[in-house]
């Protein structure tokens, strides 16, 4: 090979090397940038969900602890009034019954915001109560099987309870199922949750696309906050399986 040719090849090799290095650097920068964007996005969702749960807790305890006693005090005052005119007695009786209704509603709303049974007795009892309340109004047979002693922080329990609520609501709202089986099992420091219905199924990629409801997105965000995995197997007319794995 003559010296000029060698020089040309060497120059091409060096140029290719430099180009290669620039390309690798470029790809690494893009990957890093994408990872950073995904991390920031997850952190933002996590912060939003935490703030939402904190606000719910605050409103629930304001309702329960402030409004409840105040309404009871109003009832007591009405009770101590001495009235004789039949019209006034009727008015007071009606007012008392309105206050009773408001007291019940306040308790219900506060309980929807933060299920008190979850705080008092834990996740399994809260799910049992949630399902029992649905039994009288729903045609779908819901069975819940679980170990009793699943040790979780309260924050994790609230996320899992919201996930259960959304999946059960989705099944009742959309699946037209006869049966829904919910199974919790822990193994190897992981919690495995399975929700299996025999309903009409759905097209998951389509349902999770733009313009869809918020429920599936919220489930996914909560599973991500819990550093878990979510798998949805759904086929039209073949039922739906939601499987979730959460590290304990
Ligand atoms: N178990 C299920 N069986 C059949 N279809 C389902 C089931 N779960 C979800 N889907 C379908 O997935 C879609 C998206 O669910 P998602 O919970 O995100 O929204 P939504 O329930 O319609 O509204 P939102 O939850 O915001 O009130 C539903 O509209 C429904 O078509
Ligand atoms: Mg939904």
Tab-separated table of C-alpha atoms and ligand atoms in Angstrom:
chain	number	residue	atom	x	y	z
A	1	UNK	CA	0.000	0.000	0.000
A	2	UNK	CA	1.484	3.371	-0.918
A	3	UNK	CA	2.019	5.886	1.890
A	4	UNK	CA	-0.722	8.192	0.580
A	5	UNK	CA	-3.310	5.405	0.665
A	6	UNK	CA	-2.218	4.480	4.212
A	7	UNK	CA	-2.691	8.102	5.242
A	8	UNK	CA	-6.193	8.205	3.718
A	9	UNK	CA	-7.215	4.950	5.456
A	10	UNK	CA	-5.784	6.146	8.761
A	11	UNK	CA	-7.689	9.437	8.428
A	12	UNK	CA	-10.921	7.568	7.627
A	13	UNK	CA	-10.367	5.240	10.600
A	14	UNK	CA	-9.728	8.155	12.953
A	15	UNK	CA	-12.770	10.033	11.624
A	16	UNK	CA	-14.946	6.904	12.015
A	17	UNK	CA	-13.615	6.428	15.550
A	18	UNK	CA	-14.338	10.044	16.482
A	19	UNK	CA	-17.809	9.790	14.923
A	20	UNK	CA	-18.431	6.559	16.802
A	21	UNK	CA	-17.414	8.139	20.100
A	22	UNK	CA	-19.643	11.171	19.413
A	23	UNK	CA	-22.541	8.839	18.548
A	24	UNK	CA	-22.084	6.726	21.703
A	25	UNK	CA	-21.867	9.900	23.798
A	26	UNK	CA	-25.032	11.201	22.124
A	27	UNK	CA	-26.964	7.951	22.743
A	28	UNK	CA	-25.824	7.828	26.394
A	29	UNK	CA	-26.940	11.451	26.881
A	30	UNK	CA	-30.366	10.707	25.390
A	31	UNK	CA	-30.819	7.575	27.574
A	32	UNK	CA	-29.757	9.510	30.690
A	33	UNK	CA	-32.129	12.330	29.824
A	34	UNK	CA	-35.018	9.874	29.314
A	35	UNK	CA	-34.291	8.106	32.609
A	36	UNK	CA	-34.179	11.459	34.399
A	37	UNK	CA	-37.512	12.500	32.818
A	38	UNK	CA	-39.134	9.188	33.843
A	39	UNK	CA	-37.732	9.498	37.390
A	40	UNK	CA	-38.968	13.089	37.719
A	41	UNK	CA	-42.379	12.076	36.365
A	42	UNK	CA	-42.639	9.241	38.927
A	43	UNK	CA	-41.531	11.563	41.742
A	44	UNK	CA	-44.148	14.104	40.667
A	45	UNK	CA	-46.927	11.474	40.650
A	46	UNK	CA	-45.735	10.141	44.020
A	47	UNK	CA	-45.817	13.654	45.525
A	48	UNK	CA	-49.280	14.312	44.047
A	49	UNK	CA	-50.707	11.069	45.453
A	50	UNK	CA	-49.148	11.734	48.878
A	51	UNK	CA	-50.611	15.244	48.956
A	52	UNK	CA	-54.006	13.914	47.879
A	53	UNK	CA	-54.076	11.291	50.658
A	54	UNK	CA	-52.896	13.877	53.223
A	55	UNK	CA	-55.652	16.280	52.178
A	56	UNK	CA	-58.247	13.487	52.305
A	57	UNK	CA	-57.119	12.614	55.837
A	58	UNK	CA	-57.316	16.258	56.904
A	59	UNK	CA	-60.797	16.805	55.448
A	60	UNK	CA	-62.017	13.484	56.895
A	61	UNK	CA	-60.855	14.332	60.393
A	62	UNK	CA	-62.181	17.922	60.140
A	63	UNK	CA	-65.571	16.523	59.149
A	64	UNK	CA	-65.554	13.804	61.758
A	65	UNK	CA	-63.995	15.679	64.676
A	66	UNK	CA	-65.340	19.223	64.123
A	67	UNK	CA	-68.710	18.913	62.416
A	68	UNK	CA	-69.838	15.773	64.278
A	69	UNK	CA	-69.641	17.235	67.808
A	70	UNK	CA	-71.044	20.593	66.630
A	71	UNK	CA	-74.112	18.925	65.127
A	72	UNK	CA	-74.591	16.833	68.259
A	73	UNK	CA	-74.459	20.042	70.311
A	74	UNK	CA	-77.156	21.625	68.100
A	75	UNK	CA	-79.297	18.522	68.706
A	76	UNK	CA	-78.872	18.826	72.443
A	77	UNK	CA	-79.838	22.502	72.353
A	78	UNK	CA	-82.956	21.718	70.341
A	79	UNK	CA	-83.796	19.000	72.834
A	80	UNK	CA	-83.585	21.409	75.764
A	81	UNK	CA	-86.007	23.901	74.188
A	82	UNK	CA	-89.355	23.980	75.921
A	83	UNK	CA	-92.064	24.475	73.365
A	84	UNK	CA	-95.726	23.688	73.613
A	85	UNK	CA	-97.264	24.829	70.335
A	86	UNK	CA	-97.806	21.705	68.158
A	87	UNK	CA	-96.364	23.506	65.088
A	88	UNK	CA	-93.129	24.262	66.946
A	89	UNK	CA	-92.869	20.706	68.292
A	90	UNK	CA	-93.229	19.391	64.743
A	91	UNK	CA	-90.584	21.838	63.521
A	92	UNK	CA	-88.150	20.686	66.192
A	93	UNK	CA	-88.826	17.003	65.460
A	94	UNK	CA	-88.172	17.633	61.749
A	95	UNK	CA	-84.996	19.594	62.503
A	96	UNK	CA	-83.786	16.742	64.715
A	97	UNK	CA	-84.328	14.222	61.969
A	98	UNK	CA	-82.471	16.476	59.448
A	99	UNK	CA	-79.567	16.702	61.866
A	100	UNK	CA	-79.544	12.892	62.223
A	101	UNK	CA	-79.398	12.562	58.426
A	102	UNK	CA	-76.570	15.109	58.233
A	103	UNK	CA	-74.671	13.254	60.990
A	104	UNK	CA	-74.957	9.974	59.074
A	105	UNK	CA	-73.857	11.639	55.809
A	106	UNK	CA	-70.911	13.356	57.501
A	107	UNK	CA	-69.800	9.980	58.868
A	108	UNK	CA	-70.233	8.348	55.432
A	109	UNK	CA	-68.327	11.095	53.597
A	110	UNK	CA	-65.543	11.063	56.170
A	111	UNK	CA	-65.394	7.283	55.875
A	112	UNK	CA	-65.205	7.457	52.071
A	113	UNK	CA	-62.312	9.893	52.339
A	114	UNK	CA	-60.354	7.691	54.766
A	115	UNK	CA	-61.925	4.335	55.658
A	116	UNK	CA	-61.682	4.345	59.465
A	117	UNK	CA	-61.813	0.570	59.624
A	118	UNK	CA	-58.567	0.568	57.614
A	119	UNK	CA	-56.862	2.712	60.250
A	120	UNK	CA	-58.360	0.731	63.150
A	121	UNK	CA	-58.273	-2.865	61.942
A	122	UNK	CA	-56.066	-2.960	58.858
A	123	UNK	CA	-56.353	-3.754	55.176
A	124	UNK	CA	-57.996	-7.204	55.231
A	125	UNK	CA	-60.843	-6.075	57.524
A	126	UNK	CA	-61.370	-2.911	55.480
A	127	UNK	CA	-61.653	-4.917	52.247
A	128	UNK	CA	-64.048	-7.382	53.899
A	129	UNK	CA	-66.229	-4.511	55.073
A	130	UNK	CA	-66.106	-2.826	51.656
A	131	UNK	CA	-67.191	-6.056	49.939
A	132	UNK	CA	-69.893	-6.820	52.514
A	133	UNK	CA	-71.421	-3.393	51.951
A	134	UNK	CA	-71.592	-4.125	48.215
A	135	UNK	CA	-73.142	-7.588	48.620
A	136	UNK	CA	-76.665	-6.318	49.205
A	137	UNK	CA	-76.653	-4.042	46.145
A	138	UNK	CA	-74.658	-6.053	43.584
A	139	UNK	CA	-75.433	-9.138	41.529
A	140	UNK	CA	-71.759	-10.070	41.075
A	141	UNK	CA	-70.571	-12.657	43.603
A	142	UNK	CA	-67.380	-11.309	45.172
A	143	UNK	CA	-65.081	-13.696	47.058
A	144	UNK	CA	-62.063	-12.463	48.953
A	145	UNK	CA	-59.409	-14.897	50.165
A	146	UNK	CA	-56.452	-13.661	52.141
A	147	UNK	CA	-53.979	-14.404	54.881
A	148	UNK	CA	-54.969	-12.470	58.007
A	149	UNK	CA	-51.575	-11.162	58.990
A	150	UNK	CA	-50.125	-9.147	56.175
A	151	UNK	CA	-47.806	-6.599	57.744
A	152	UNK	CA	-47.847	-3.324	55.837
A	153	UNK	CA	-47.328	0.331	56.679
A	154	UNK	CA	-50.485	2.457	56.825
A	155	UNK	CA	-49.375	4.386	53.742
A	156	UNK	CA	-49.067	1.158	51.740
A	157	UNK	CA	-52.418	-0.081	53.063
A	158	UNK	CA	-54.165	3.083	51.880
A	159	UNK	CA	-52.688	2.690	48.368
A	160	UNK	CA	-53.702	-0.983	48.226
A	161	UNK	CA	-57.198	-0.236	49.493
A	162	UNK	CA	-57.698	2.417	46.786
A	163	UNK	CA	-56.446	-0.063	44.170
A	164	UNK	CA	-58.917	-2.707	45.413
A	165	UNK	CA	-61.754	-0.154	45.350
A	166	UNK	CA	-60.971	0.860	41.763
A	167	UNK	CA	-60.640	-2.708	40.439
A	168	UNK	CA	-63.841	-3.840	42.181
A	169	UNK	CA	-65.667	-0.750	40.898
A	170	UNK	CA	-64.372	-1.387	37.380
A	171	UNK	CA	-65.597	-4.985	37.535
A	172	UNK	CA	-69.030	-3.954	38.773
A	173	UNK	CA	-69.266	-1.049	36.328
A	174	UNK	CA	-67.910	-2.588	33.143
A	175	UNK	CA	-67.447	-6.367	33.332
A	176	UNK	CA	-70.994	-7.682	33.643
A	177	UNK	CA	-69.418	-10.570	35.546
A	178	UNK	CA	-71.087	-13.310	37.580
A	179	UNK	CA	-68.043	-13.818	39.798
A	180	UNK	CA	-65.087	-11.829	40.998
A	181	UNK	CA	-62.350	-13.589	42.938
A	182	UNK	CA	-59.841	-11.534	44.920
A	183	UNK	CA	-56.866	-13.388	46.344
A	184	UNK	CA	-54.002	-12.045	48.476
A	185	UNK	CA	-50.980	-14.210	49.162
A	186	UNK	CA	-47.568	-13.347	50.522
A	187	UNK	CA	-44.431	-15.221	49.656
A	188	UNK	CA	-40.743	-14.426	49.625
A	189	UNK	CA	-41.270	-10.933	51.042
A	190	UNK	CA	-43.739	-10.077	48.288
A	191	UNK	CA	-47.490	-9.588	48.299
A	192	UNK	CA	-49.301	-11.124	45.330
A	193	UNK	CA	-52.773	-9.790	44.592
A	194	UNK	CA	-55.033	-11.397	42.031
A	195	UNK	CA	-58.402	-10.121	40.785
A	196	UNK	CA	-60.134	-12.497	38.393
A	197	UNK	CA	-63.564	-11.942	36.856
A	198	UNK	CA	-65.603	-13.919	34.345
A	199	UNK	CA	-67.036	-10.882	32.607
A	200	UNK	CA	-66.884	-9.463	29.097
A	201	UNK	CA	-63.182	-8.529	29.223
A	202	UNK	CA	-61.801	-5.550	27.313
A	203	UNK	CA	-59.068	-4.339	25.031
A	204	UNK	CA	-56.435	-3.110	27.492
A	205	UNK	CA	-54.146	-1.139	25.120
A	206	UNK	CA	-57.188	0.650	23.722
A	207	UNK	CA	-58.774	1.256	27.137
A	208	UNK	CA	-55.555	2.673	28.580
A	209	UNK	CA	-54.981	4.998	25.607
A	210	UNK	CA	-55.595	8.703	25.506
A	211	UNK	CA	-59.003	9.950	26.506
A	212	UNK	CA	-59.648	6.883	28.704
A	213	UNK	CA	-60.801	7.009	32.322
A	214	UNK	CA	-58.553	7.867	35.234
A	215	UNK	CA	-58.959	4.585	37.126
A	216	UNK	CA	-56.366	2.424	35.347
A	217	UNK	CA	-53.855	5.307	35.294
A	218	UNK	CA	-54.283	5.813	39.046
A	219	UNK	CA	-53.857	2.082	39.721
A	220	UNK	CA	-50.633	2.114	37.714
A	221	UNK	CA	-49.341	5.235	39.505
A	222	UNK	CA	-50.034	3.729	42.915
A	223	UNK	CA	-48.360	0.435	41.931
A	224	UNK	CA	-45.339	2.458	40.780
A	225	UNK	CA	-45.270	4.385	44.073
A	226	UNK	CA	-45.245	0.988	45.846
A	227	UNK	CA	-42.398	-0.137	43.539
A	228	UNK	CA	-44.547	-3.050	42.383
A	229	UNK	CA	-45.639	-4.563	39.099
A	230	UNK	CA	-49.068	-4.614	37.461
A	231	UNK	CA	-50.160	-7.124	34.816
A	232	UNK	CA	-53.547	-6.950	33.133
A	233	UNK	CA	-54.735	-9.884	31.055
A	234	UNK	CA	-58.008	-9.017	29.406
A	235	UNK	CA	-59.520	-10.431	26.265
A	236	UNK	CA	-62.877	-9.560	24.829
A	237	UNK	CA	-65.479	-12.030	26.167
A	238	UNK	CA	-62.881	-13.958	28.185
A	239	UNK	CA	-62.884	-12.118	31.499
A	240	UNK	CA	-60.202	-10.003	33.102
A	241	UNK	CA	-57.256	-10.734	35.397
A	242	UNK	CA	-55.447	-8.011	37.234
A	243	UNK	CA	-52.269	-9.318	38.963
A	244	UNK	CA	-50.230	-7.075	41.203
A	245	UNK	CA	-46.956	-7.805	42.981
A	246	UNK	CA	-45.754	-5.520	45.764
A	247	UNK	CA	-42.528	-5.861	47.751
A	248	UNK	CA	-43.356	-6.099	51.483
B	1	LIG	N1	-62.869	-5.722	34.765
B	1	LIG	C1	-63.175	-5.085	33.626
B	1	LIG	N2	-64.036	-5.638	32.719
B	1	LIG	C2	-64.335	-5.018	31.568
B	1	LIG	N3	-63.846	-3.815	31.204
B	1	LIG	C3	-63.004	-3.200	32.041
B	1	LIG	C4	-62.626	-3.781	33.298
B	1	LIG	N4	-61.763	-2.935	33.906
B	1	LIG	C5	-61.618	-1.897	33.089
B	1	LIG	N5	-62.348	-2.021	31.966
B	1	LIG	C6	-62.389	-1.123	30.786
B	1	LIG	O1	-61.293	-0.227	30.882
B	1	LIG	C7	-61.748	1.107	30.739
B	1	LIG	C8	-60.849	2.039	31.524
B	1	LIG	O2	-61.021	1.843	32.924
B	1	LIG	P1	-60.763	3.052	33.891
B	1	LIG	O3	-60.956	2.559	35.283
B	1	LIG	O4	-59.446	3.651	33.535
B	1	LIG	O5	-61.895	4.104	33.482
B	1	LIG	P2	-63.428	4.160	33.866
B	1	LIG	O6	-63.751	3.098	34.874
B	1	LIG	O7	-64.195	4.124	32.586
B	1	LIG	O8	-63.580	5.610	34.497
B	1	LIG	P3	-63.080	6.096	35.938
B	1	LIG	O9	-62.339	4.970	36.591
B	1	LIG	O10	-62.185	7.256	35.646
B	1	LIG	O11	-64.309	6.451	36.669
B	1	LIG	C9	-63.187	1.087	31.186
B	1	LIG	O12	-63.919	2.117	30.592
B	1	LIG	C10	-63.638	-0.284	30.699
B	1	LIG	O13	-63.999	-0.217	29.346
B	2	LIG	MG1	-62.633	2.900	36.660
